[in-house]
Tab-separated table of C-alpha atoms and ligand atoms in Angstrom:
chain	number	residue	atom	x	y	z
A	1	MET	CA	13.475	-10.845	-11.639
A	2	ALA	CA	9.717	-11.340	-11.239
A	3	TYR	CA	8.620	-14.943	-11.123
A	4	GLU	CA	6.062	-16.431	-13.450
A	5	MET	CA	4.644	-19.482	-11.706
A	6	HIS	CA	1.314	-19.581	-9.913
A	7	ASN	CA	2.204	-21.518	-6.766
A	8	LEU	CA	4.951	-21.278	-4.175
A	9	ILE	CA	6.170	-24.040	-1.878
A	10	ILE	CA	8.129	-23.314	1.245
A	11	ASN	CA	9.633	-25.792	3.601
A	12	ASN	CA	10.845	-25.166	7.164
A	13	SER	CA	14.136	-23.684	6.050
A	14	GLU	CA	17.381	-22.129	7.266
A	15	LYS	CA	17.563	-18.961	9.370
A	16	LEU	CA	17.504	-15.550	7.648
A	17	PHE	CA	20.695	-13.531	7.735
A	18	GLY	CA	22.479	-10.550	6.246
A	19	GLU	CA	21.676	-7.159	4.818
A	20	ILE	CA	18.508	-6.847	2.772
A	21	ASN	CA	17.417	-4.200	0.279
A	22	ILE	CA	13.697	-3.744	-0.235
A	23	PRO	CA	12.262	-1.921	-3.299
A	24	GLY	CA	10.740	1.576	-3.198
A	25	ASP	CA	7.518	2.481	-1.424
A	26	LYS	CA	4.350	1.755	-3.411
A	27	SER	CA	2.168	4.506	-1.914
A	28	ILE	CA	4.839	7.147	-2.540
A	29	THR	CA	5.690	5.891	-6.051
A	30	HIS	CA	2.059	6.266	-7.245
A	31	ARG	CA	1.825	9.763	-5.805
A	32	ALA	CA	5.244	10.876	-7.064
A	33	ILE	CA	4.404	9.852	-10.648
A	34	MET	CA	1.045	11.616	-10.582
A	35	LEU	CA	2.328	14.824	-9.007
A	36	ALA	CA	5.420	14.964	-11.219
A	37	SER	CA	3.045	14.664	-14.195
A	38	LEU	CA	1.290	17.838	-13.037
A	39	ALA	CA	4.464	19.797	-12.191
A	40	GLN	CA	6.209	22.110	-14.663
A	41	GLY	CA	9.493	20.620	-15.842
A	42	LYS	CA	11.374	17.347	-15.611
A	43	THR	CA	11.222	15.444	-12.291
A	44	GLN	CA	13.727	12.701	-11.588
A	45	ILE	CA	12.245	9.997	-9.327
A	46	GLN	CA	14.885	7.781	-7.728
A	47	ASN	CA	14.289	4.284	-6.321
A	48	TYR	CA	10.721	4.091	-7.668
A	49	LEU	CA	8.913	0.782	-7.255
A	50	ILE	CA	9.010	-1.348	-10.383
A	51	SER	CA	5.871	-3.441	-9.898
A	52	GLU	CA	2.662	-4.084	-11.825
A	53	ASP	CA	0.644	-1.521	-9.833
A	54	CYS	CA	3.146	1.275	-10.406
A	55	MET	CA	3.743	0.345	-14.054
A	56	ASN	CA	-0.010	0.822	-14.565
A	57	THR	CA	0.308	4.322	-13.106
A	58	ILE	CA	3.115	5.098	-15.565
A	59	LYS	CA	1.101	3.726	-18.509
A	60	ILE	CA	-1.930	5.796	-17.533
A	61	MET	CA	-0.013	9.061	-17.190
A	62	LYS	CA	1.514	8.377	-20.625
A	63	LEU	CA	-2.005	7.859	-22.047
A	64	LEU	CA	-2.863	11.274	-20.585
A	65	GLY	CA	-0.083	12.843	-22.650
A	66	VAL	CA	2.791	12.914	-20.166
A	67	ASN	CA	6.273	12.101	-21.408
A	68	ILE	CA	7.865	9.535	-19.061
A	69	SER	CA	11.081	7.601	-19.539
A	70	GLU	CA	12.273	4.870	-17.225
A	71	SER	CA	15.563	3.186	-16.370
A	72	GLU	CA	16.153	0.618	-13.625
A	73	GLU	CA	17.012	3.260	-11.032
A	74	ASN	CA	15.226	6.388	-12.189
A	75	LEU	CA	12.036	7.646	-13.698
A	76	PHE	CA	12.049	10.915	-15.602
A	77	VAL	CA	8.649	12.580	-15.770
A	78	GLU	CA	8.188	15.641	-17.967
A	79	GLY	CA	5.253	17.550	-16.525
A	80	ARG	CA	3.691	20.484	-18.351
A	81	GLY	CA	1.663	21.966	-15.519
A	82	ILE	CA	-1.685	21.570	-13.867
A	83	ASN	CA	-3.709	22.115	-17.069
A	84	SER	CA	-1.702	19.925	-19.393
A	85	LEU	CA	-3.421	16.516	-19.396
A	86	SER	CA	-5.101	15.403	-22.602
A	87	GLU	CA	-8.063	13.114	-23.310
A	88	PRO	CA	-7.040	9.436	-23.394
A	89	ASN	CA	-8.102	7.389	-26.406
A	90	GLU	CA	-8.683	4.203	-24.422
A	91	PRO	CA	-9.960	3.201	-20.944
A	92	LEU	CA	-7.450	3.721	-18.142
A	93	TYR	CA	-6.542	0.330	-16.630
A	94	ALA	CA	-5.786	0.495	-12.894
A	95	GLY	CA	-5.228	-3.280	-12.613
A	96	ASN	CA	-5.319	-4.481	-9.008
A	97	SER	CA	-4.584	-1.116	-7.392
A	98	GLY	CA	-7.148	0.642	-5.202
A	99	THR	CA	-4.655	3.456	-4.613
A	100	LEU	CA	-4.256	4.063	-8.332
A	101	MET	CA	-7.986	3.970	-9.065
A	102	ARG	CA	-8.960	6.248	-6.195
A	103	LEU	CA	-6.167	8.823	-6.552
A	104	LEU	CA	-6.515	8.947	-10.316
A	105	SER	CA	-10.293	9.469	-9.974
A	106	GLY	CA	-9.526	12.681	-8.095
A	107	ILE	CA	-7.562	13.947	-11.099
A	108	MET	CA	-9.898	12.686	-13.829
A	109	ALA	CA	-13.052	13.955	-12.092
A	110	MET	CA	-11.811	17.544	-12.477
A	111	GLN	CA	-10.838	17.494	-16.174
A	112	SER	CA	-12.684	19.055	-19.083
A	113	PHE	CA	-12.728	15.754	-20.970
A	114	GLU	CA	-14.124	12.278	-20.491
A	115	SER	CA	-12.371	9.169	-19.274
A	116	THR	CA	-13.128	5.668	-18.024
A	117	ILE	CA	-11.190	3.905	-15.271
A	118	VAL	CA	-11.359	0.107	-15.090
A	119	GLY	CA	-9.774	-2.439	-12.783
A	120	ASP	CA	-9.204	-6.189	-12.627
A	121	ASP	CA	-11.842	-8.537	-11.137
A	122	SER	CA	-10.751	-7.796	-7.564
A	123	LEU	CA	-10.619	-4.004	-7.983
A	124	ASN	CA	-13.983	-3.911	-9.786
A	125	LYS	CA	-15.556	-5.346	-6.616
A	126	ARG	CA	-14.098	-2.776	-4.201
A	127	PRO	CA	-16.138	0.154	-2.801
A	128	MET	CA	-15.892	3.454	-4.706
A	129	LYS	CA	-18.862	5.287	-3.165
A	130	ARG	CA	-16.439	6.753	-0.632
A	131	ILE	CA	-14.822	8.819	-3.420
A	132	ILE	CA	-17.741	9.163	-5.865
A	133	GLU	CA	-19.991	11.041	-3.404
A	134	PRO	CA	-17.488	13.759	-2.372
A	135	LEU	CA	-16.230	14.147	-5.957
A	136	LYS	CA	-19.817	14.762	-7.100
A	137	SER	CA	-20.013	17.690	-4.674
A	138	MET	CA	-17.069	19.193	-6.623
A	139	GLY	CA	-19.132	19.107	-9.819
A	140	ALA	CA	-17.901	15.721	-11.053
A	141	ILE	CA	-20.224	13.538	-13.102
A	142	ILE	CA	-19.393	9.865	-12.554
A	143	ASN	CA	-21.322	6.821	-13.768
A	144	SER	CA	-20.486	3.596	-11.997
A	145	ASN	CA	-21.645	0.023	-11.649
A	146	ASN	CA	-23.541	0.328	-8.356
A	147	SER	CA	-20.776	2.508	-6.875
A	148	LYS	CA	-18.092	0.144	-8.155
A	149	ALA	CA	-15.718	0.345	-11.137
A	150	PRO	CA	-15.712	0.773	-14.102
A	151	LEU	CA	-15.998	4.513	-13.456
A	152	GLN	CA	-17.141	6.564	-16.405
A	153	ILE	CA	-16.161	10.153	-15.755
A	154	LYS	CA	-17.615	13.087	-17.723
A	155	SER	CA	-16.235	16.556	-18.295
A	156	ASN	CA	-16.458	18.716	-15.151
A	157	LYS	CA	-17.669	22.235	-15.941
A	158	LEU	CA	-17.955	23.482	-12.344
A	159	LYS	CA	-14.668	22.462	-10.674
A	160	LYS	CA	-15.919	23.481	-7.239
A	161	PRO	CA	-13.687	23.354	-4.146
A	162	ILE	CA	-14.729	21.039	-1.317
A	163	ASN	CA	-15.170	21.308	2.438
A	164	PHE	CA	-15.390	17.688	3.535
A	165	PHE	CA	-15.208	15.587	6.678
A	166	SER	CA	-14.206	11.997	5.893
A	167	LYS	CA	-15.745	9.482	8.305
A	168	ILE	CA	-13.731	6.626	6.807
A	169	PRO	CA	-10.099	6.716	7.936
A	170	SER	CA	-8.617	6.330	4.455
A	171	ALA	CA	-5.530	7.940	2.952
A	172	GLN	CA	-6.890	6.971	-0.446
A	173	VAL	CA	-10.080	9.004	0.081
A	174	LYS	CA	-8.115	11.945	1.519
A	175	SER	CA	-5.547	11.859	-1.289
A	176	CYS	CA	-8.215	11.502	-3.984
A	177	LEU	CA	-9.803	14.739	-2.741
A	178	ILE	CA	-6.454	16.520	-2.373
A	179	PHE	CA	-5.714	15.642	-6.020
A	180	ALA	CA	-9.160	16.910	-7.053
A	181	ALA	CA	-8.641	20.096	-5.012
A	182	LEU	CA	-5.554	20.920	-7.122
A	183	PHE	CA	-7.940	21.650	-10.028
A	184	ALA	CA	-10.687	23.445	-8.069
A	185	GLU	CA	-11.506	27.176	-8.210
A	186	GLY	CA	-10.421	28.285	-4.721
A	187	GLU	CA	-9.653	26.784	-1.329
A	188	SER	CA	-10.613	23.246	-0.256
A	189	ILE	CA	-10.659	21.842	3.269
A	190	ILE	CA	-10.466	18.088	3.787
A	191	GLU	CA	-10.712	16.783	7.324
A	192	GLU	CA	-10.346	13.159	8.384
A	193	ILE	CA	-11.674	11.314	11.406
A	194	ALA	CA	-8.228	9.922	12.261
A	195	HIS	CA	-4.728	10.545	10.947
A	196	THR	CA	-3.825	8.443	7.902
A	197	ARG	CA	-0.572	8.284	5.918
A	198	ASP	CA	0.377	11.784	4.740
A	199	HIS	CA	2.611	11.072	1.735
A	200	THR	CA	0.505	13.232	-0.610
A	201	GLU	CA	0.708	16.215	1.733
A	202	LYS	CA	4.467	15.726	2.244
A	203	LEU	CA	5.114	15.518	-1.495
A	204	LEU	CA	3.059	18.651	-2.166
A	205	LYS	CA	5.096	20.490	0.483
A	206	HIS	CA	8.245	19.165	-1.197
A	207	PHE	CA	7.008	20.794	-4.420
A	208	ASN	CA	6.337	24.052	-2.447
A	209	TYR	CA	2.641	23.794	-3.251
A	210	PRO	CA	0.345	26.009	-1.090
A	211	ILE	CA	-0.987	23.433	1.368
A	212	GLU	CA	-1.453	23.775	5.120
A	213	ILE	CA	-1.980	20.990	7.653
A	214	ILE	CA	-3.729	21.739	10.945
A	215	ASP	CA	-4.055	18.546	12.967
A	216	LYS	CA	-6.405	16.319	10.899
A	217	LYS	CA	-7.330	19.105	8.459
A	218	VAL	CA	-5.737	19.725	5.065
A	219	ILE	CA	-6.266	23.207	3.612
A	220	ILE	CA	-5.282	23.482	-0.019
A	221	GLN	CA	-5.497	26.128	-2.744
A	222	GLY	CA	-6.559	25.149	-6.255
A	223	LYS	CA	-5.095	25.978	-9.672
A	224	LYS	CA	-1.534	26.790	-8.584
A	225	ASN	CA	1.261	25.690	-10.854
A	226	PHE	CA	4.379	24.194	-9.277
A	227	ASN	CA	7.858	23.349	-10.466
A	228	ALA	CA	9.496	19.955	-10.940
A	229	LYS	CA	11.795	18.816	-8.121
A	230	GLN	CA	13.817	15.628	-7.680
A	231	ILE	CA	12.209	12.918	-5.509
A	232	SER	CA	13.988	10.026	-3.809
A	233	ILE	CA	11.700	7.216	-2.616
A	234	PRO	CA	12.425	5.254	0.581
A	235	SER	CA	12.121	1.460	0.730
A	236	ASP	CA	8.623	0.209	1.456
A	237	ILE	CA	7.992	-0.600	5.138
A	238	SER	CA	4.975	-2.699	4.098
A	239	SER	CA	7.253	-4.990	2.077
A	240	ALA	CA	9.963	-4.883	4.756
A	241	ALA	CA	7.387	-6.135	7.288
A	242	PHE	CA	7.462	-9.653	5.779
A	243	PHE	CA	11.194	-9.900	6.391
A	244	ILE	CA	10.990	-8.339	9.858
A	245	VAL	CA	8.413	-10.903	10.995
A	246	ALA	CA	10.379	-13.682	9.274
A	247	ALA	CA	13.510	-12.766	11.265
A	248	LEU	CA	11.548	-12.528	14.541
A	249	ILE	CA	9.865	-15.936	14.254
A	250	LYS	CA	12.637	-17.992	12.617
A	251	LYS	CA	15.130	-19.245	15.197
A	252	ASP	CA	18.663	-17.739	15.082
A	253	SER	CA	17.764	-15.200	12.359
A	254	GLU	CA	19.273	-11.721	12.306
A	255	ILE	CA	18.849	-9.210	9.470
A	256	ILE	CA	19.296	-5.544	8.636
A	257	ILE	CA	16.948	-3.904	6.158
A	258	LYS	CA	18.400	-0.747	4.625
A	259	ASN	CA	16.816	2.692	4.079
A	260	VAL	CA	13.244	1.864	5.044
A	261	GLY	CA	10.597	4.622	5.064
A	262	LEU	CA	9.636	5.426	8.669
A	263	ASN	CA	6.689	7.772	8.161
A	264	SER	CA	5.006	7.821	11.577
A	265	PHE	CA	1.630	6.941	10.051
A	266	ARG	CA	3.146	3.710	8.689
A	267	THR	CA	5.318	2.476	11.583
A	268	GLY	CA	2.569	0.878	13.706
A	269	ILE	CA	3.961	-2.548	12.811
A	270	LEU	CA	7.313	-1.728	14.452
A	271	ASP	CA	5.677	-0.336	17.610
A	272	VAL	CA	3.457	-3.409	17.971
A	273	LEU	CA	6.168	-5.989	17.279
A	274	ILE	CA	8.442	-4.256	19.816
A	275	GLU	CA	5.578	-4.299	22.353
A	276	MET	CA	5.235	-8.033	21.679
A	277	GLY	CA	8.880	-8.458	22.690
A	278	GLY	CA	10.456	-8.297	19.225
A	279	ASP	CA	14.154	-7.400	19.193
A	280	ILE	CA	13.970	-4.553	16.660
A	281	LYS	CA	16.309	-1.578	16.511
A	282	ILE	CA	16.321	1.407	14.175
A	283	LEU	CA	19.786	2.500	13.046
A	284	ASN	CA	21.083	5.399	10.942
A	285	LYS	CA	17.932	7.523	11.124
A	286	SER	CA	17.842	10.387	8.618
A	287	LEU	CA	15.525	12.415	6.407
A	288	ASN	CA	15.049	11.511	2.752
A	289	GLY	CA	13.480	14.671	1.291
A	290	THR	CA	10.454	15.032	3.546
A	291	GLU	CA	10.173	11.365	4.586
A	292	PRO	CA	12.114	9.901	7.556
A	293	ILE	CA	14.142	6.740	6.861
A	294	GLY	CA	16.385	4.327	8.756
A	295	ASP	CA	17.872	0.813	8.773
A	296	ILE	CA	15.851	-1.821	10.618
A	297	HIS	CA	17.733	-4.450	12.604
A	298	ALA	CA	15.564	-7.461	13.551
A	299	LYS	CA	16.569	-10.577	15.478
A	300	TYR	CA	14.809	-13.805	16.496
A	301	SER	CA	12.664	-13.197	19.610
A	302	LYS	CA	10.045	-14.878	21.756
A	303	LEU	CA	6.831	-12.967	21.083
A	304	LYS	CA	4.040	-12.221	23.585
A	305	PRO	CA	0.347	-11.984	22.687
A	306	ILE	CA	-1.250	-8.590	21.991
A	307	LYS	CA	-4.692	-6.975	21.925
A	308	LEU	CA	-5.186	-4.111	19.426
A	309	SER	CA	-7.993	-1.683	18.608
A	310	GLY	CA	-8.551	1.956	17.593
A	311	ASP	CA	-6.114	4.289	15.820
A	312	ILE	CA	-3.134	1.890	15.850
A	313	ILE	CA	-5.016	-0.244	13.296
A	314	ILE	CA	-4.743	2.575	10.704
A	315	ARG	CA	-0.972	2.755	11.273
A	316	LEU	CA	-0.519	-0.925	10.307
A	317	ILE	CA	-3.530	-1.625	8.125
A	318	ASP	CA	-1.511	-3.290	5.335
A	319	GLU	CA	0.667	-5.215	7.788
A	320	LEU	CA	-2.182	-6.997	9.607
A	321	PRO	CA	-1.928	-10.225	7.547
A	322	ILE	CA	1.770	-10.667	8.361
A	323	LEU	CA	1.138	-9.608	11.979
A	324	PHE	CA	-1.446	-12.432	12.170
A	325	ILE	CA	1.354	-14.837	11.201
A	326	ALA	CA	3.551	-13.392	13.980
A	327	CYS	CA	0.629	-14.051	16.380
A	328	THR	CA	0.695	-17.770	15.621
A	329	SER	CA	4.124	-17.971	17.260
A	330	CYS	CA	2.901	-16.460	20.578
A	331	SER	CA	1.768	-18.661	23.404
A	332	GLY	CA	-1.656	-17.227	24.138
A	333	VAL	CA	-4.455	-15.378	22.373
A	334	CYS	CA	-4.062	-12.263	20.178
A	335	GLU	CA	-7.133	-10.103	19.569
A	336	PHE	CA	-7.818	-7.436	16.939
A	337	PHE	CA	-10.796	-5.059	16.899
A	338	ASP	CA	-11.897	-2.221	14.543
A	339	ILE	CA	-10.499	-4.026	11.495
A	340	GLU	CA	-13.560	-4.052	9.180
A	341	GLU	CA	-11.592	-2.144	6.483
A	342	LEU	CA	-9.603	-5.372	5.968
A	343	ARG	CA	-12.703	-6.826	4.342
A	344	TYR	CA	-12.448	-4.267	1.477
A	345	LYS	CA	-8.822	-4.789	0.443
A	346	GLU	CA	-7.471	-6.813	-2.515
A	347	SER	CA	-9.347	-9.743	-0.940
A	348	ASP	CA	-11.493	-9.954	2.194
A	349	ARG	CA	-8.368	-10.269	4.300
A	350	ILE	CA	-10.115	-11.458	7.472
A	351	LYS	CA	-11.701	-14.294	5.493
A	352	SER	CA	-8.545	-15.188	3.493
A	353	MET	CA	-6.330	-15.226	6.586
A	354	GLU	CA	-8.845	-17.114	8.718
A	355	GLU	CA	-9.332	-19.800	6.080
A	356	GLY	CA	-5.577	-20.248	5.567
A	357	LEU	CA	-4.701	-20.274	9.267
A	358	LYS	CA	-7.449	-22.823	10.008
A	359	LYS	CA	-6.080	-25.073	7.245
A	360	LEU	CA	-2.686	-24.916	8.934
A	361	GLY	CA	-4.213	-25.975	12.266
A	362	ILE	CA	-4.463	-22.608	14.018
A	363	GLN	CA	-7.544	-21.740	16.081
A	364	THR	CA	-9.221	-18.478	15.046
A	365	LYS	CA	-12.506	-16.670	15.537
A	366	SER	CA	-13.825	-13.696	13.568
A	367	THR	CA	-16.697	-11.236	13.448
A	368	GLN	CA	-17.373	-8.548	10.824
A	369	ASN	CA	-14.725	-6.297	12.411
A	370	SER	CA	-12.637	-8.432	14.757
A	371	PHE	CA	-10.274	-11.389	14.682
A	372	LYS	CA	-8.880	-13.653	17.391
A	373	ILE	CA	-5.891	-15.975	16.954
A	374	THR	CA	-4.679	-18.592	19.405
A	375	GLY	CA	-0.959	-19.207	18.994
A	376	GLY	CA	0.156	-22.736	18.188
A	377	LYS	CA	2.155	-25.004	15.912
A	378	LEU	CA	1.654	-24.475	12.179
A	379	ASN	CA	1.131	-27.707	10.240
A	380	GLY	CA	1.794	-27.865	6.537
A	381	GLY	CA	-0.880	-27.745	3.863
A	382	ILE	CA	-2.269	-25.979	0.826
A	383	VAL	CA	-3.447	-22.401	1.272
A	384	ASP	CA	-5.220	-20.182	-1.274
A	385	SER	CA	-4.048	-16.567	-1.317
A	386	TYR	CA	-7.154	-15.517	-3.260
A	387	SER	CA	-4.793	-13.667	-5.608
A	388	ASP	CA	-4.004	-11.175	-2.856
A	389	HIS	CA	-0.302	-10.276	-2.760
A	390	ARG	CA	-0.119	-9.628	0.975
A	391	ILE	CA	-1.961	-12.858	1.858
A	392	ALA	CA	0.385	-14.842	-0.403
A	393	MET	CA	3.540	-13.302	1.097
A	394	SER	CA	2.235	-13.760	4.656
A	395	PHE	CA	1.708	-17.507	4.190
A	396	VAL	CA	5.116	-17.841	2.562
A	397	ILE	CA	6.622	-16.493	5.793
A	398	ALA	CA	4.464	-18.943	7.794
A	399	GLY	CA	6.182	-21.707	5.809
A	400	LEU	CA	9.508	-20.773	7.420
A	401	VAL	CA	8.329	-22.242	10.716
A	402	SER	CA	5.667	-24.798	9.745
A	403	GLU	CA	6.124	-28.455	10.612
A	404	LYS	CA	5.568	-29.572	7.009
A	405	PRO	CA	5.764	-27.657	3.702
A	406	ILE	CA	3.136	-25.033	2.889
A	407	THR	CA	1.987	-24.617	-0.714
A	408	ILE	CA	0.454	-21.238	-1.461
A	409	ILE	CA	-1.686	-21.116	-4.580
A	410	ASN	CA	-2.543	-18.088	-6.764
A	411	THR	CA	0.554	-16.092	-5.898
A	412	LEU	CA	1.205	-14.261	-9.177
A	413	ASN	CA	-0.214	-11.087	-7.671
A	414	ILE	CA	2.922	-10.702	-5.565
A	415	ASN	CA	4.150	-8.954	-8.713
A	416	THR	CA	1.737	-6.068	-8.032
A	417	SER	CA	3.808	-4.852	-5.086
A	418	PHE	CA	7.016	-6.875	-4.649
A	419	PRO	CA	8.255	-8.721	-7.764
A	420	LEU	CA	11.615	-9.288	-6.067
A	421	PHE	CA	10.067	-11.028	-3.012
A	422	TYR	CA	11.026	-14.520	-4.179
A	423	SER	CA	14.606	-13.666	-5.135
A	424	THR	CA	15.148	-11.545	-1.995
A	425	LEU	CA	14.020	-14.477	0.173
A	426	ARG	CA	16.399	-16.824	-1.642
A	427	GLU	CA	19.270	-14.360	-1.204
A	428	SER	CA	18.525	-14.286	2.549
A	429	GLY	CA	18.985	-18.044	2.819
A	430	VAL	CA	15.396	-19.259	2.439
A	431	GLN	CA	14.497	-22.444	0.535
A	432	ILE	CA	11.459	-21.512	-1.513
A	433	TYR	CA	10.294	-23.099	-4.763
A	434	GLN	CA	7.898	-22.277	-7.616
A	435	SER	CA	5.547	-24.745	-9.238
B	501	S3P	C1	-2.911	3.410	0.734
B	501	S3P	C2	-3.802	3.548	1.765
B	501	S3P	C3	-4.426	2.406	2.454
B	501	S3P	C4	-3.651	1.124	2.200
B	501	S3P	C5	-3.293	0.950	0.774
B	501	S3P	C6	-2.430	2.099	0.293
B	501	S3P	C7	-2.405	4.613	0.076
B	501	S3P	O1	-5.740	2.251	1.991
B	501	S3P	O2	-4.410	0.022	2.651
B	501	S3P	O3	-2.591	-0.258	0.560
B	501	S3P	O4	-1.410	4.550	-0.666
B	501	S3P	O5	-3.004	5.670	0.274
B	501	S3P	P1	-6.954	3.096	2.638
B	501	S3P	O6	-6.528	4.492	2.602
B	501	S3P	O7	-8.151	2.871	1.784
B	501	S3P	O8	-7.109	2.535	4.012
């Protein structure tokens, strides 16, 4: 059950133990709903993420004329093909989700009708130029508020394919353009500067869509219809990361997290924690459709400091806040470079983490694109999550090992990605309270 209070209090609590189930992957859930809406026939989506971000995706696809029914385990999406979407009679609300706004823009920018996409206060401040410019080269007409949402999208009469090199390593930009390319007249080529998560490409292959991947290049044909096919979604490694770090830093803990997605562009957090000395093992590896999965076994460990830069950052971009918490338990200095993208997430995550860690007595230093943390004892205190789900959950985990209780304020946004976070923690033996 999602919780409804604004603040969470956590007090140096018992060890974590037992087998844990984490909800479905957020990135894959968004994409599965959108692609199933464009397929021909009824797609069953198993283990989809029930969270505010993904519920907004469902609502939007319904507003675009798609028939979707949901139960606790399954979503049933009745797609009517690539040309089946209809004009919405109200603005499309993407809430807090950058993934939803950017991927959806790729679809809406290639329709023969108008639409407007709006977000919440945080999303309306995030950069959209990165998608607006390339979409314009495909014939899209988009009015924005200084390259930020709301995005007012006009009918596209040209529907041109694109040949684009993306200098920003962003799966959202790549996926936005792949979605747009589905509606273009002919072949599109989208190349990225570094590999980013490839869930969109994998799902399109799953649907037997004509798409080819050559190293960092995606080559995709437009206007091809494809048939519905069942999708089963792995558990979200980004949500699992909070529990993995919790088990590593909390004395005597030992947990197993079941059926976690192990896409190689998402597993940077495991590689880095293992390099830091974390006792992590992957059991029961298998393939779930086109995505690899496995059970993650994590046990309390003494962690060593780390220095990270370059491509590894992309493979753990969403896990950096919780990795910063792991760094506080090292004796020594951890350093992170090439992390400017963190400033453009649900909050400026370098600023939110630095402010919170300083309040808890940890020494830090930051520049526009780097962050340095000196390990040490965490005191208690009050920390603002700036309504950013991953900042809130990271400081909750810090509270497992702090000397005094930590109160995290503005935590309701945890519901955007992991409504069961609170109850899952309690089931694993953690004393956490709402206020
Ligand atoms: C996501 C890609 C990442 C990530 C976000 C989800 C996705 O963003 O931070 O939480 O589902 O494609 P960028 O691609 O903008 O780095």
